[in-house]
Amino acid sequence: MTTPSPRWRRQILFADVDAMFASAAAVKDPSLAGKPVAVGGPPPRGIIAAASYAVRAFGVRSAMPTAKALQLCPDLILLPPDPPLYRQLHEAMRTVTDRLFPLTEWSSIDEFYADTTTLQSLHPDPLALGQLVKEELYAATGLRSTVAIASGKTIAKIAAECHKPDGLIVVKPGTEPSFLAPCPLHTLPRIGPKTAARLQALGLTTIGDLLDARWDSMLQRLFGNSLTVIRDRARGIDNEPVVTDRDPKSVSRETTFDRDTRDPNLLERTLREFLGLLTHHLRQDARAAASCLIKLKDSRFIVTTKRRRFPHPLNDEAVMWPTVRQALHELISPETAYRLVGLALTDFAPASPSLFDQRRAQALEAMDRLIVRYGPSVVGLGGIFPRHMTRRSTVT
Ligand SMILES: [Mg+2]
């Protein structure tokens, strides 16, 4: 039997797709897998936007002129950028992160931070959580990624940087300074390539060197007031919050049907699945919602909404469902065909543990574990989405 690992005061997960644009090309055309692919503009003026690991072996890097890349790797397969493909893969990744995490900050199209502090009872082993994220992203997109889990954003990003490609690394609390010390200087944000080169000329090569008292006066001159922050980061001290790029005041889901529907049962089943998923997010985030908002769009694109308050803030699907269902039936007009249905939960309050009795709380926690692993459709509502229904869902 293994002893449970102690709870982290703060836990941040960072994930970054490996060579996203080049890897995306191989997802679209599998015959390109493992080949020296790069994405960029043609010579003489073009530059490389992304290089696969196969061409990186030749010394090709992003931002390099394509002409030089072709000198280094004459067999290079140059492809133009494919933004619609990247957007499609990004949305597929968001579907995964929306399901796994209450809050995600996408810092670019292919990398995100998630604050996983409140998920530790669901995922006591950070290594297993990282593995799950890698597998889910791969299953949804065919893209490999590197995942790092640490106590702050900066260190998680550096750790991922040092373990690419297809990496998985957990930096345990308390080990941050020793982990960072041997990392190259340029991996620390705020130390650009120019500054790194200047420091290198003076004899500093690693993040640990920034903490060496021998360099105090020189670093003071170079960085001035920023030195305190830089040295905090070099020690792994970083309390920057994960900030969602979406409105945290509500969570919502909506979907557009392939064919407009007059079937109230289909609308009900769809809302019930949304409610299950949204309450799952609220519980993970220790929040409860005081109101719900139902949205319908009919075949003439007319949108109608109905808002209802719960007797008090809730995050238990079974208790909330009668209110949501009743609001839906007040909103539906007979003989109207609907193309879209959506549900938002708003007016958040912190969830109090006394909201449930002990057994109900345990049942919900078990269900949350299943939702994280298999998705919401398996829990109680197995496979409610018929084939003719497309899902364009968002959590805001
Ligand atoms: Mg990347």
XYZ file of C-alpha atoms and ligand atoms in Angstrom:
397
model
C 0.000 0.000 0.000
C 1.349 3.416 -0.905
C 1.068 6.311 1.509
C -1.019 9.175 0.117
C 1.103 12.103 -1.009
C 0.588 15.309 0.978
C -1.770 17.874 -0.491
C -0.076 20.689 -2.405
C -0.820 24.214 -1.204
C -1.044 25.227 -4.860
C -0.847 23.077 -7.962
C -0.554 24.305 -11.544
C -0.628 22.137 -14.650
C 0.926 23.407 -17.881
C 0.536 21.618 -21.206
C 2.161 22.482 -24.501
C 1.665 20.651 -27.804
C 4.945 19.529 -29.359
C 5.682 21.394 -32.613
C 1.974 22.106 -33.041
C 1.845 23.367 -36.646
C 4.220 20.737 -37.999
C 2.494 17.983 -36.010
C -0.916 19.196 -37.207
C 0.226 18.674 -40.799
C 0.981 15.031 -39.962
C -2.428 14.653 -38.322
C -4.062 15.826 -41.559
C -1.758 13.755 -43.782
C -0.349 10.799 -41.841
C 2.160 10.044 -44.624
C 4.092 13.078 -43.317
C 4.640 11.545 -39.859
C 8.311 11.452 -38.915
C 9.304 13.289 -42.133
C 11.344 16.529 -42.132
C 8.312 18.820 -42.204
C 8.369 22.553 -41.515
C 5.633 25.150 -41.824
C 6.528 28.547 -43.207
C 6.791 30.884 -46.175
C 8.825 30.087 -49.301
C 12.291 31.579 -49.941
C 13.724 34.108 -50.544
C 11.709 36.142 -48.020
C 9.802 33.464 -46.077
C 10.641 32.319 -42.575
C 10.017 29.072 -40.712
C 6.958 29.316 -38.446
C 7.270 25.836 -36.947
C 9.756 23.010 -37.317
C 9.085 19.313 -36.704
C 11.517 17.476 -34.469
C 12.840 15.677 -37.565
C 14.108 18.981 -39.044
C 15.213 20.363 -35.671
C 17.825 17.558 -35.754
C 19.375 19.482 -38.687
C 19.522 22.694 -36.666
C 16.380 24.207 -38.223
C 14.496 26.462 -35.781
C 11.365 28.582 -35.927
C 11.914 32.219 -36.998
C 14.830 31.082 -39.208
C 14.780 32.245 -42.867
C 13.426 29.392 -45.006
C 16.420 29.777 -47.364
C 18.802 28.961 -44.515
C 16.599 26.072 -43.343
C 16.789 24.565 -46.849
C 20.589 24.820 -46.761
C 20.678 22.955 -43.442
C 18.097 20.363 -44.516
C 17.815 20.077 -48.315
C 15.077 17.403 -48.047
C 12.904 19.722 -45.993
C 9.182 19.464 -46.822
C 7.880 23.032 -46.627
C 4.145 23.472 -46.016
C 2.066 26.648 -45.887
C 0.291 27.457 -42.588
C -3.226 26.004 -42.255
C -5.082 28.217 -39.725
C -8.504 26.478 -40.081
C -6.837 23.169 -39.157
C -5.130 24.740 -36.116
C -8.408 26.264 -34.953
C -10.194 22.944 -35.333
C -7.525 21.146 -33.272
C -7.567 23.932 -30.693
C -11.343 23.554 -30.253
C -10.947 19.785 -29.881
C -8.359 20.389 -27.137
C -10.690 22.864 -25.426
C -13.404 20.230 -25.312
C -10.959 18.086 -23.331
C -9.832 20.861 -20.969
C -13.412 22.088 -20.440
C -14.292 18.616 -19.244
C -11.233 18.083 -17.056
C -10.713 21.497 -15.473
C -12.968 24.101 -13.899
C -10.705 26.866 -15.194
C -8.172 26.983 -18.033
C -5.942 29.790 -19.277
C -4.886 29.307 -22.895
C -1.709 31.363 -23.296
C -1.544 30.519 -27.009
C -3.315 28.254 -29.494
C -1.368 25.201 -28.315
C -0.552 25.731 -24.638
C -2.548 26.247 -21.470
C -2.357 26.520 -17.712
C -4.894 24.950 -15.361
C -5.067 25.484 -11.615
C -5.495 21.929 -10.330
C -5.274 22.772 -6.607
C -8.949 21.973 -5.994
C -8.782 18.751 -8.023
C -6.392 16.972 -5.676
C -9.074 14.846 -4.006
C -10.113 13.588 -7.446
C -6.515 13.219 -8.643
C -4.258 12.599 -5.659
C -1.364 11.518 -7.920
C -0.164 14.425 -10.102
C 1.813 12.087 -12.354
C -1.367 10.127 -13.144
C -3.246 13.381 -13.793
C -0.509 14.539 -16.202
C -0.634 11.199 -18.011
C -4.426 11.422 -18.281
C -4.193 14.917 -19.816
C -1.597 13.781 -22.355
C -3.696 10.756 -23.329
C -6.928 12.731 -23.614
C -5.345 15.447 -25.763
C -3.837 12.777 -28.008
C -7.112 10.859 -28.287
C -8.973 14.063 -29.245
C -6.436 15.425 -31.745
C -3.627 12.981 -32.558
C -1.192 15.582 -31.177
C 1.519 14.766 -28.635
C 2.153 17.223 -25.856
C 4.424 17.853 -22.912
C 2.820 18.298 -19.501
C 4.393 19.731 -16.359
C 2.877 20.055 -12.891
C 4.420 22.397 -10.347
C 3.545 24.918 -7.659
C 3.561 27.927 -10.010
C 3.092 28.933 -13.646
C 6.692 29.943 -14.355
C 8.258 26.769 -13.054
C 5.668 24.592 -14.802
C 6.461 26.303 -18.105
C 10.217 25.933 -17.634
C 9.842 22.303 -16.602
C 7.830 21.557 -19.756
C 10.359 23.416 -21.912
C 13.150 21.202 -20.527
C 11.228 17.945 -21.108
C 9.998 18.286 -24.689
C 8.896 16.407 -26.711
C 6.229 14.024 -25.342
C 7.380 14.766 -21.787
C 5.739 14.486 -18.390
C 7.307 16.061 -15.318
C 6.162 16.778 -11.778
C 8.211 19.275 -9.744
C 7.313 18.567 -6.127
C 6.798 21.439 -3.688
C 10.047 22.281 -1.918
C 12.242 21.087 -4.779
C 11.771 24.199 -6.954
C 15.171 25.886 -6.326
C 17.162 22.691 -6.904
C 15.113 21.894 -9.997
C 15.627 25.355 -11.480
C 19.317 25.809 -10.583
C 20.810 23.825 -13.506
C 18.308 25.082 -16.143
C 19.783 27.337 -18.834
C 19.308 31.072 -18.260
C 17.177 31.711 -21.327
C 14.431 29.357 -20.046
C 13.531 31.912 -17.348
C 10.830 34.298 -18.623
C 12.053 37.921 -18.528
C 15.519 36.752 -19.599
C 15.398 37.276 -23.358
C 18.011 35.841 -25.730
C 19.935 39.151 -25.725
C 20.118 39.365 -21.938
C 21.048 35.681 -21.760
C 23.912 36.262 -24.204
C 25.124 39.257 -22.174
C 25.050 37.271 -18.938
C 26.779 34.362 -20.616
C 29.614 36.613 -21.732
C 30.079 37.502 -18.058
C 30.198 33.847 -17.034
C 26.605 33.138 -15.926
C 25.012 30.159 -17.661
C 22.286 28.747 -15.408
C 19.288 30.029 -13.443
C 21.164 29.079 -10.267
C 23.920 31.552 -11.188
C 21.378 34.391 -10.788
C 21.249 33.608 -7.058
C 25.032 33.570 -6.592
C 26.063 36.428 -4.282
C 29.256 36.941 -6.337
C 27.175 38.602 -9.046
C 25.086 40.809 -6.752
C 26.332 44.233 -7.778
C 26.567 43.415 -11.463
C 23.011 41.979 -11.550
C 21.753 44.963 -9.547
C 23.161 47.305 -12.190
C 21.733 45.241 -15.027
C 18.195 44.628 -13.701
C 17.625 47.397 -11.147
C 14.305 46.994 -9.361
C 13.356 43.932 -11.424
C 16.088 41.873 -9.751
C 13.895 40.962 -6.766
C 11.212 39.483 -9.021
C 13.779 37.734 -11.213
C 15.430 36.170 -8.165
C 12.029 35.120 -6.745
C 11.300 33.380 -10.038
C 14.775 31.778 -9.990
C 13.900 30.345 -6.562
C 10.568 29.093 -7.885
C 8.474 31.673 -6.012
C 5.567 32.585 -8.266
C 2.010 33.290 -7.146
C 0.659 34.467 -10.513
C -2.939 33.220 -10.708
C -4.352 31.206 -13.569
C -6.826 33.575 -15.189
C -9.485 32.184 -17.442
C -9.738 33.663 -20.914
C -13.512 33.265 -20.518
C -16.096 34.934 -18.293
C -15.853 33.318 -14.844
C -19.255 34.726 -13.785
C -21.160 31.955 -15.490
C -20.641 28.489 -16.908
C -22.614 27.554 -19.969
C -23.057 25.000 -22.696
C -24.980 25.145 -25.906
C -25.341 22.994 -28.957
C -26.663 23.342 -32.474
C -28.564 20.389 -33.912
C -27.836 19.160 -37.419
C -31.596 19.164 -38.063
C -34.052 21.480 -36.293
C -36.091 19.604 -33.716
C -39.638 19.746 -32.348
C -38.918 16.927 -29.903
C -39.191 18.162 -26.310
C -37.575 14.934 -25.102
C -34.437 15.642 -27.116
C -34.275 19.193 -25.721
C -34.725 17.801 -22.211
C -32.046 15.132 -22.585
C -29.602 17.667 -24.001
C -30.189 20.117 -21.139
C -29.904 17.322 -18.598
C -26.463 16.372 -19.932
C -25.383 20.039 -19.896
C -26.591 20.359 -16.307
C -24.599 17.265 -15.334
C -21.424 18.647 -16.853
C -21.835 22.204 -15.535
C -22.581 21.085 -11.986
C -19.507 18.855 -12.212
C -17.451 21.989 -12.993
C -19.035 23.872 -10.099
C -18.274 21.092 -7.629
C -14.663 20.887 -8.803
C -14.394 24.600 -8.196
C -16.252 24.453 -4.840
C -18.942 26.795 -6.168
C -22.721 26.715 -6.332
C -25.096 28.581 -8.670
C -28.155 30.530 -7.584
C -29.780 30.801 -11.051
C -30.034 29.112 -14.383
C -30.690 30.515 -17.836
C -32.191 28.438 -20.646
C -31.703 29.569 -24.217
C -33.494 28.374 -27.335
C -32.986 29.464 -30.919
C -35.728 28.518 -33.354
C -35.545 27.740 -37.064
C -36.052 31.450 -37.851
C -33.001 32.232 -35.673
C -35.132 33.929 -33.017
C -33.586 33.535 -29.578
C -35.721 33.213 -26.444
C -34.449 32.810 -22.898
C -35.874 32.010 -19.487
C -34.137 32.650 -16.195
C -35.019 30.864 -12.946
C -33.641 31.196 -9.424
C -33.033 28.171 -7.240
C -34.227 28.369 -3.614
C -30.554 28.733 -2.646
C -27.173 28.266 -4.427
C -26.852 24.647 -5.610
C -24.451 22.369 -7.419
C -26.321 19.069 -7.247
C -27.788 18.177 -10.626
C -30.627 16.044 -9.237
C -31.893 18.842 -7.004
C -31.602 21.484 -9.745
C -33.140 19.505 -12.598
C -36.879 20.044 -11.818
C -36.339 23.839 -11.941
C -34.392 23.661 -15.210
C -36.917 21.289 -16.750
C -39.863 23.446 -15.786
C -38.200 26.549 -17.216
C -37.629 24.683 -20.481
C -41.296 23.725 -20.749
C -42.397 27.294 -20.059
C -40.126 28.415 -22.898
C -41.028 25.869 -25.584
C -43.877 26.848 -27.905
C -45.746 24.012 -29.543
C -45.049 23.326 -33.221
C -41.866 25.399 -33.150
C -38.699 23.782 -34.463
C -35.519 24.566 -32.569
C -31.998 24.632 -33.935
C -30.097 25.404 -30.729
C -30.469 24.825 -27.021
C -28.234 26.156 -24.276
C -27.948 26.271 -20.511
C -26.042 28.710 -18.307
C -25.582 28.586 -14.544
C -24.898 31.959 -12.916
C -24.880 33.931 -9.642
C -22.187 31.891 -7.994
C -21.629 31.447 -4.289
C -19.010 29.344 -2.526
C -20.337 25.809 -2.018
C -20.776 24.917 1.612
C -20.000 21.296 2.514
C -23.264 21.134 4.462
C -25.129 21.309 1.149
C -25.127 17.537 1.046
C -25.285 14.755 3.501
C -22.166 12.621 3.703
C -23.400 9.783 1.476
C -24.666 12.107 -1.237
C -21.302 13.918 -1.204
C -19.453 10.627 -1.639
C -21.735 9.593 -4.507
C -21.146 12.942 -6.248
C -17.406 12.622 -5.795
C -17.462 9.139 -7.331
C -19.496 10.504 -10.241
C -17.045 13.403 -10.722
C -14.223 10.862 -10.956
C -16.112 9.005 -13.713
C -16.877 12.226 -15.588
C -13.214 13.223 -15.545
C -12.155 9.822 -16.834
C -14.867 8.962 -19.366
C -16.804 12.144 -20.078
C -20.291 13.146 -18.967
C -22.216 10.889 -21.370
C -21.355 7.693 -19.514
C -22.756 8.779 -16.191
C -26.438 7.983 -15.888
C -27.194 9.410 -19.311
C -25.194 6.948 -21.439
C -24.812 8.040 -25.054
C -27.743 10.415 -25.330
C -26.359 12.196 -28.369
C -27.799 10.665 -31.508
C -25.625 10.635 -34.577
C -27.484 13.401 -36.369
C -26.590 15.907 -33.682
C -23.498 18.027 -33.931
C -22.020 19.423 -30.795
C -20.671 22.895 -30.828
C -20.429 23.404 -27.121
C -18.650 26.062 -25.159
C -18.050 26.664 -21.515
C -17.784 30.303 -20.642
Mg 3.943 24.136 -28.435
